[in-house]
XYZ file of C-alpha atoms in Angstrom:
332
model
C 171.801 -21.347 -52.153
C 171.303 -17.790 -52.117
C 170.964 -18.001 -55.986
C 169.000 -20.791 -56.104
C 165.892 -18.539 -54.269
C 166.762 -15.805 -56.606
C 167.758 -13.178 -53.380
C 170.827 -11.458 -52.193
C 173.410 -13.404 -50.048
C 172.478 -10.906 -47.109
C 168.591 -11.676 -47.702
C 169.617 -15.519 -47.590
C 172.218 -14.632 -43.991
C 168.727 -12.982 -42.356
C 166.660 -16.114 -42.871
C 169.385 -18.259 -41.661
C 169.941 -16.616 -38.865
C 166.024 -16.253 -38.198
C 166.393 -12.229 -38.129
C 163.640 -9.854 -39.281
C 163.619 -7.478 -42.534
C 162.160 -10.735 -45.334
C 158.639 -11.201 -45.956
C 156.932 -14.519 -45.428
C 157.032 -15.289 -49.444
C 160.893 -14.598 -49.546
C 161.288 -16.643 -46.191
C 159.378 -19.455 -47.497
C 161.306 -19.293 -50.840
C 165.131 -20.042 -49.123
C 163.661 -22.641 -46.979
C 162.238 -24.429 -50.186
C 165.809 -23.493 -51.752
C 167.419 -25.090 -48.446
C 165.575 -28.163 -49.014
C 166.240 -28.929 -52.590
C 169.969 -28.239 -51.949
C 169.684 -30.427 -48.798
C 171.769 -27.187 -47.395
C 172.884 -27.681 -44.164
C 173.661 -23.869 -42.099
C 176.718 -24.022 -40.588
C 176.100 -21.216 -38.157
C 175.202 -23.242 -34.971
C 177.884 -23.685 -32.562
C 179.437 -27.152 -32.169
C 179.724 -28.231 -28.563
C 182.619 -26.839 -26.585
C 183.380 -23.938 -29.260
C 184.447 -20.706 -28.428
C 181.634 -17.896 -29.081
C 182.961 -15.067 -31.200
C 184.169 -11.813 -29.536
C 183.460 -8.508 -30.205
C 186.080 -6.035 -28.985
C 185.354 -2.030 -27.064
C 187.883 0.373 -26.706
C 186.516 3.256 -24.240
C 188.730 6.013 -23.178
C 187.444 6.040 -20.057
C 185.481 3.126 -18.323
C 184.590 5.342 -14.777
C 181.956 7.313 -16.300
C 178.444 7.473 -15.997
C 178.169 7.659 -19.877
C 180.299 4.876 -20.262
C 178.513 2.793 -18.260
C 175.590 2.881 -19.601
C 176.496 2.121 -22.929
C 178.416 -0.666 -21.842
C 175.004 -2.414 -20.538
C 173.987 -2.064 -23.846
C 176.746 -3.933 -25.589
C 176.885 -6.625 -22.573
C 173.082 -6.985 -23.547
C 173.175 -7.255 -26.622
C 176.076 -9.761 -26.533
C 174.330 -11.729 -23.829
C 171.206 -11.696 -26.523
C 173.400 -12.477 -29.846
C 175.481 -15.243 -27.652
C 178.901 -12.886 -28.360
C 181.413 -12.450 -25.865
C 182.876 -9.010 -25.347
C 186.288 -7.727 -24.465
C 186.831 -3.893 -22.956
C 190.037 -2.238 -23.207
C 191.670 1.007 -23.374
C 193.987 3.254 -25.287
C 195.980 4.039 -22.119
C 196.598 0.835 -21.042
C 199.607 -1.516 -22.120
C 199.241 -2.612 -25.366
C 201.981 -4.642 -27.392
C 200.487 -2.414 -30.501
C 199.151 1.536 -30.873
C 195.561 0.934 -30.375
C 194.000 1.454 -33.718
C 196.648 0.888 -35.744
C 196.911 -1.624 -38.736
C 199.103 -3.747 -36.842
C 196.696 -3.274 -33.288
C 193.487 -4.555 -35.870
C 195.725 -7.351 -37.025
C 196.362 -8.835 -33.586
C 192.949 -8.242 -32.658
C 191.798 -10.455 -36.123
C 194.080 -12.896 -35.308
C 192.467 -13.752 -31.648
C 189.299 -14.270 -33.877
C 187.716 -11.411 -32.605
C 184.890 -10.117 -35.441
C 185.113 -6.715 -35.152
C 185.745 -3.438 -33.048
C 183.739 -0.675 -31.486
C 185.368 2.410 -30.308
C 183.381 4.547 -28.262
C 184.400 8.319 -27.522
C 187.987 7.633 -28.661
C 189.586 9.670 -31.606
C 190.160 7.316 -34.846
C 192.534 7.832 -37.538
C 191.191 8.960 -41.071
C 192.576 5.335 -42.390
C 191.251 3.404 -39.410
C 188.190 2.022 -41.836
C 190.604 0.728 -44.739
C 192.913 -0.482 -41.911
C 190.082 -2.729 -40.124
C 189.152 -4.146 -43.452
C 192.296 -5.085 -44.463
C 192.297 -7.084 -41.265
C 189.000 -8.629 -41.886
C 187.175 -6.911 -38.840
C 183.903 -4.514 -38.667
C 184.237 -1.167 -36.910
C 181.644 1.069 -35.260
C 182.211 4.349 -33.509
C 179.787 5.451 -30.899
C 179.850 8.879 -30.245
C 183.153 9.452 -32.579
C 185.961 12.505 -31.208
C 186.607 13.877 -34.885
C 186.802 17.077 -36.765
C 185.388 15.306 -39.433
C 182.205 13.716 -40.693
C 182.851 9.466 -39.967
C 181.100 8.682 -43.234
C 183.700 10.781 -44.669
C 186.135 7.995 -44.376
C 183.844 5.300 -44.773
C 183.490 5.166 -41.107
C 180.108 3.779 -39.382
C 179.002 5.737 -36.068
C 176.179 5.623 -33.949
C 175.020 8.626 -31.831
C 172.469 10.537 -30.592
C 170.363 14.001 -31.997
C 172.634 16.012 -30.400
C 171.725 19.031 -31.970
C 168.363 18.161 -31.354
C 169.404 17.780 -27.678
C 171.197 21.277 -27.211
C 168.028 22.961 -29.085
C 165.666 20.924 -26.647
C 167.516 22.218 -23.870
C 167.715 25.613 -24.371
C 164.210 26.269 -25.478
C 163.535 24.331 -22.365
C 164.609 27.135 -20.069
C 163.693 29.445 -22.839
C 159.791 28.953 -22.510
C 160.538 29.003 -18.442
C 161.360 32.689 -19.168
C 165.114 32.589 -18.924
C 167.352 34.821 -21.053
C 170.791 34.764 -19.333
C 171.477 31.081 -20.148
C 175.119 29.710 -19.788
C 176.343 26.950 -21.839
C 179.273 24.587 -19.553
C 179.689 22.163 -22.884
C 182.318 18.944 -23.590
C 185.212 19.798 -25.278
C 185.709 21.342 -28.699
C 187.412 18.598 -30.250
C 184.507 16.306 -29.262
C 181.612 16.157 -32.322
C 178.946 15.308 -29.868
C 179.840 18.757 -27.764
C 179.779 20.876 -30.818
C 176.704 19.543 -32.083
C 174.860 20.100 -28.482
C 176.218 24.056 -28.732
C 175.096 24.621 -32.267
C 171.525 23.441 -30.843
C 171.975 25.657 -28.247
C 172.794 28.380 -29.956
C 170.107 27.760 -32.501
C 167.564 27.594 -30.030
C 169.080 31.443 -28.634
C 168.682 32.581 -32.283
C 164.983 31.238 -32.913
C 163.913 33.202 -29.630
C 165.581 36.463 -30.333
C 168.361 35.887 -27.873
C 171.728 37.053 -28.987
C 173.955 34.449 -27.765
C 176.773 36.088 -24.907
C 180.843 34.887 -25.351
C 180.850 35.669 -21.775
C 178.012 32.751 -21.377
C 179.599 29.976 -23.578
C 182.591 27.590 -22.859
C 183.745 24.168 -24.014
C 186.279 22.802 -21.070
C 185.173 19.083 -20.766
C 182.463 16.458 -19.454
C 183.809 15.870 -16.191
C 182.206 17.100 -12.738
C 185.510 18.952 -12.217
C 184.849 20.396 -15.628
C 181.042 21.492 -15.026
C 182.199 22.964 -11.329
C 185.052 25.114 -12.954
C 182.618 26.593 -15.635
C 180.288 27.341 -13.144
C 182.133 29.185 -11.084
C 183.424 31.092 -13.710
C 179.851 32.302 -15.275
C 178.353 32.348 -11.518
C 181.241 35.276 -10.099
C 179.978 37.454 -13.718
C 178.997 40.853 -12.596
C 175.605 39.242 -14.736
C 175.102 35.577 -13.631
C 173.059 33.131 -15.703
C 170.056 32.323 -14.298
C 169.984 29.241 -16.411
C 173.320 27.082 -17.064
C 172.806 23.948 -20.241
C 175.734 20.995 -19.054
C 177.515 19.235 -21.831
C 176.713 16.265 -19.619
C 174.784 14.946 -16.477
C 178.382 14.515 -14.524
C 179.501 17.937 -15.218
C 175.644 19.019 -14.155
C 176.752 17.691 -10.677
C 179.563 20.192 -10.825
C 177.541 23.114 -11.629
C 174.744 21.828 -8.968
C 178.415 22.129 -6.483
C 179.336 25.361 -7.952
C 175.755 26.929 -6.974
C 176.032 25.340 -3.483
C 179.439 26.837 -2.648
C 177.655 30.664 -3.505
C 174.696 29.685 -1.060
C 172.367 29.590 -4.436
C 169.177 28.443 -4.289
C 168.152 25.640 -6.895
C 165.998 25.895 -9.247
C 164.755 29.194 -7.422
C 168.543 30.807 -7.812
C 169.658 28.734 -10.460
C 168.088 26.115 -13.290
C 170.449 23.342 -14.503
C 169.560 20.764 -17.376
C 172.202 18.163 -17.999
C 172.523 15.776 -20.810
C 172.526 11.806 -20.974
C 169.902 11.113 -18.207
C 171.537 8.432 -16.798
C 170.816 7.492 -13.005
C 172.741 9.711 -11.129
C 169.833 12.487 -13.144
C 167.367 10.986 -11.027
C 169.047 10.799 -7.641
C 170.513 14.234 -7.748
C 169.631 16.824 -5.806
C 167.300 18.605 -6.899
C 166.213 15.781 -9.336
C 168.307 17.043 -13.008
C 166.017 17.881 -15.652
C 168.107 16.461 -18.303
C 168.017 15.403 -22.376
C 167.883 11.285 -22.427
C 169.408 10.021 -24.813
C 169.523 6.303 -25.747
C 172.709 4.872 -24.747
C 172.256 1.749 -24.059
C 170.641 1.204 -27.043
C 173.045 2.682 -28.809
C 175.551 -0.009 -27.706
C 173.193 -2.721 -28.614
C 173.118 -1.016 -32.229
C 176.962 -0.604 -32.350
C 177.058 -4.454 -31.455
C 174.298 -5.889 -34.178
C 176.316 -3.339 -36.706
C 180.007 -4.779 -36.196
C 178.532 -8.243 -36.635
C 176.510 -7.777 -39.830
C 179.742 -6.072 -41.030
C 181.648 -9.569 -40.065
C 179.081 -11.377 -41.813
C 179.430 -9.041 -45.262
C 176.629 -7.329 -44.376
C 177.106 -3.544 -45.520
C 175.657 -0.827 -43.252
C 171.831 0.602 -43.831
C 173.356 3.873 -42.587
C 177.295 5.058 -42.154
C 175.680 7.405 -39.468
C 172.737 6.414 -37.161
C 171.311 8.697 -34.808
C 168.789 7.776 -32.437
C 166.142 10.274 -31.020
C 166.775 12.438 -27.659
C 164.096 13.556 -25.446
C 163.827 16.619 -22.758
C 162.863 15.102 -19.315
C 162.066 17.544 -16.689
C 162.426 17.042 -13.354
C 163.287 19.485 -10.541
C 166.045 21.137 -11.404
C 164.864 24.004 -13.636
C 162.001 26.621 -12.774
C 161.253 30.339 -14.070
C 163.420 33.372 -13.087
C 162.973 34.704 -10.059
């Protein structure tokens, strides 16, 4: 059919499947094409079928990151009619998750494809989910490496955008002592926000202090620890830049234990905005970045891949934004 209209099988999938991205002309041309073939799409559902399945493997479902970009895949499931499974690498599995044996079970419960969000993936994960006929999108991917480098597909944020709009947040406010509590090393996201950070120092003249910058984790725990530990310096930040909004909460718990006044004492900017940003107290100034559209992308990318569809991108990254709220002033 597709070569009858004289387009590309994925051009001919889109106007099946009444998706944008083909001009009325083209649209009109695989209809006509349709008709003279009397071509029948198969791609409704008969009565009583199962819907396909898309499945998530978080490494953590309890945080606030996760759960927003969760909503997004449930959303865009809800929108595609797909049904999606969670699981985790910690949890009892018959097979390693995300080995070539774990992606052939998963194929053979019909599933179309996998997303793996924050989780690290093996360099031969993408030739391994082929092989077993599924697509595979990484959200946020825990790598040393660049994901296209293995013919991986990720979707993330600007997160060096974020770390630089962070920084010369509370630079403009006047502050010069500015701590950086980030994610882990191992974590591409966290070393991506610190090299915007850092960036940000150099473009204002600010040396950037070792004494100032550390990389323990995302957690609150995390945020609390590294707060402490730049708040008892003989020369305190006045300005601390969280790897995340839940480790923000730790350094807002940090500055309460020393009696600190915030912002006056202390500003904070976190990183996600997700809604605990707006019920904190004081109100986090944080970066906002997309996440639940981010799982809705991850979703529509694993099933074009199940269709044949190859990826526009093997990296998206979707645009982060400084909101300010009350948690960040100028130096006393």
């Amino acid at each position: 059919m597709a070569a009858a209209a004289g387009v590309s099988k994925a051009t001919a999938s889109k106007v099946l499947n009444d998706r944008d991205g083909v001009s009325v002309a083209t649209r009109q041309r695989v209809l006509a094409a349709m008709k003279k073939l009397r071509y029948e799409p198969s791609t409704s559902r008969a009565a009583g079928a199962v819907p396909p399945v898309v499945t998530v493997l978080f490494d953590a479902y309890e945080s606030l990151y996760a759960a927003q970009v969760l909503a997004g895949v449930v959303e865009a499931g809800l929108e595609l009619d797909i049904d999606v499974v969670t699981t985790n690498p910690n949890g009892r599995h018959r097979h390693e998750p995300l080995s070539a044996a774990w992606f052939h079970r998963v194929a053979d419960k019909g599933h179309l494809g996998v997303i793996v969000v924050t989780t690290e993936v093996r360099a031969d994960a993408a030739a391994d989910s082929i092989a077993a006929g599924l697509g595979l999108v990484l959200v946020d991917p825990v790598s040393g490496r660049d994901a296209d480098d293995d013919g991986l597909v990720s979707v993330s944020a600007t997160n060096w955008t974020g770390g630089y709009q962070a920084t010369e947040h509370l630079l403009a406010l006047g502050h010069r002592r500015i701590g950086f509590a980030g994610g882990p090393p191992e974590s591409q996201p966290a070393r991506q926000r610190l090299h915007g950070h850092v960036a940000a120092l150099s473009a204002a003249g600010v040396p950037p202090a070792p004494e100032l910058t550390l990389q323990d984790g995302f957690r609150y725990e995390d945020g609390r620890d590294m707060a402490a530990r730049f708040l008892d310096l003989a020369d305190p930040p006045t300005a601390i830049v969280a790897g995340c909004d839940a480790s923000a909460l730790g350094v807002i718990a940090a500055a309460r234990v020393r009696q600190l006044r915030l912002p006056e004492d202390l500003s904070i900017v976190g990183f996600d905005d997700t809604y605990a940003a707006e019920s904190a107290s004081p109100r986090l100034t944080t970066i906002h970045q997309p996440l639940r559209e981010m799982g809705r992308l991850a979703v529509r990318t694993v099933v074009d891949q199940s269709r044949g569809q190859g990826p526009e991108a093997h990296h998206y990254e979707l645009a982060t934004s400084l909101v300010v709220r009350d948690s960040t002033a100028p130096p006393r």
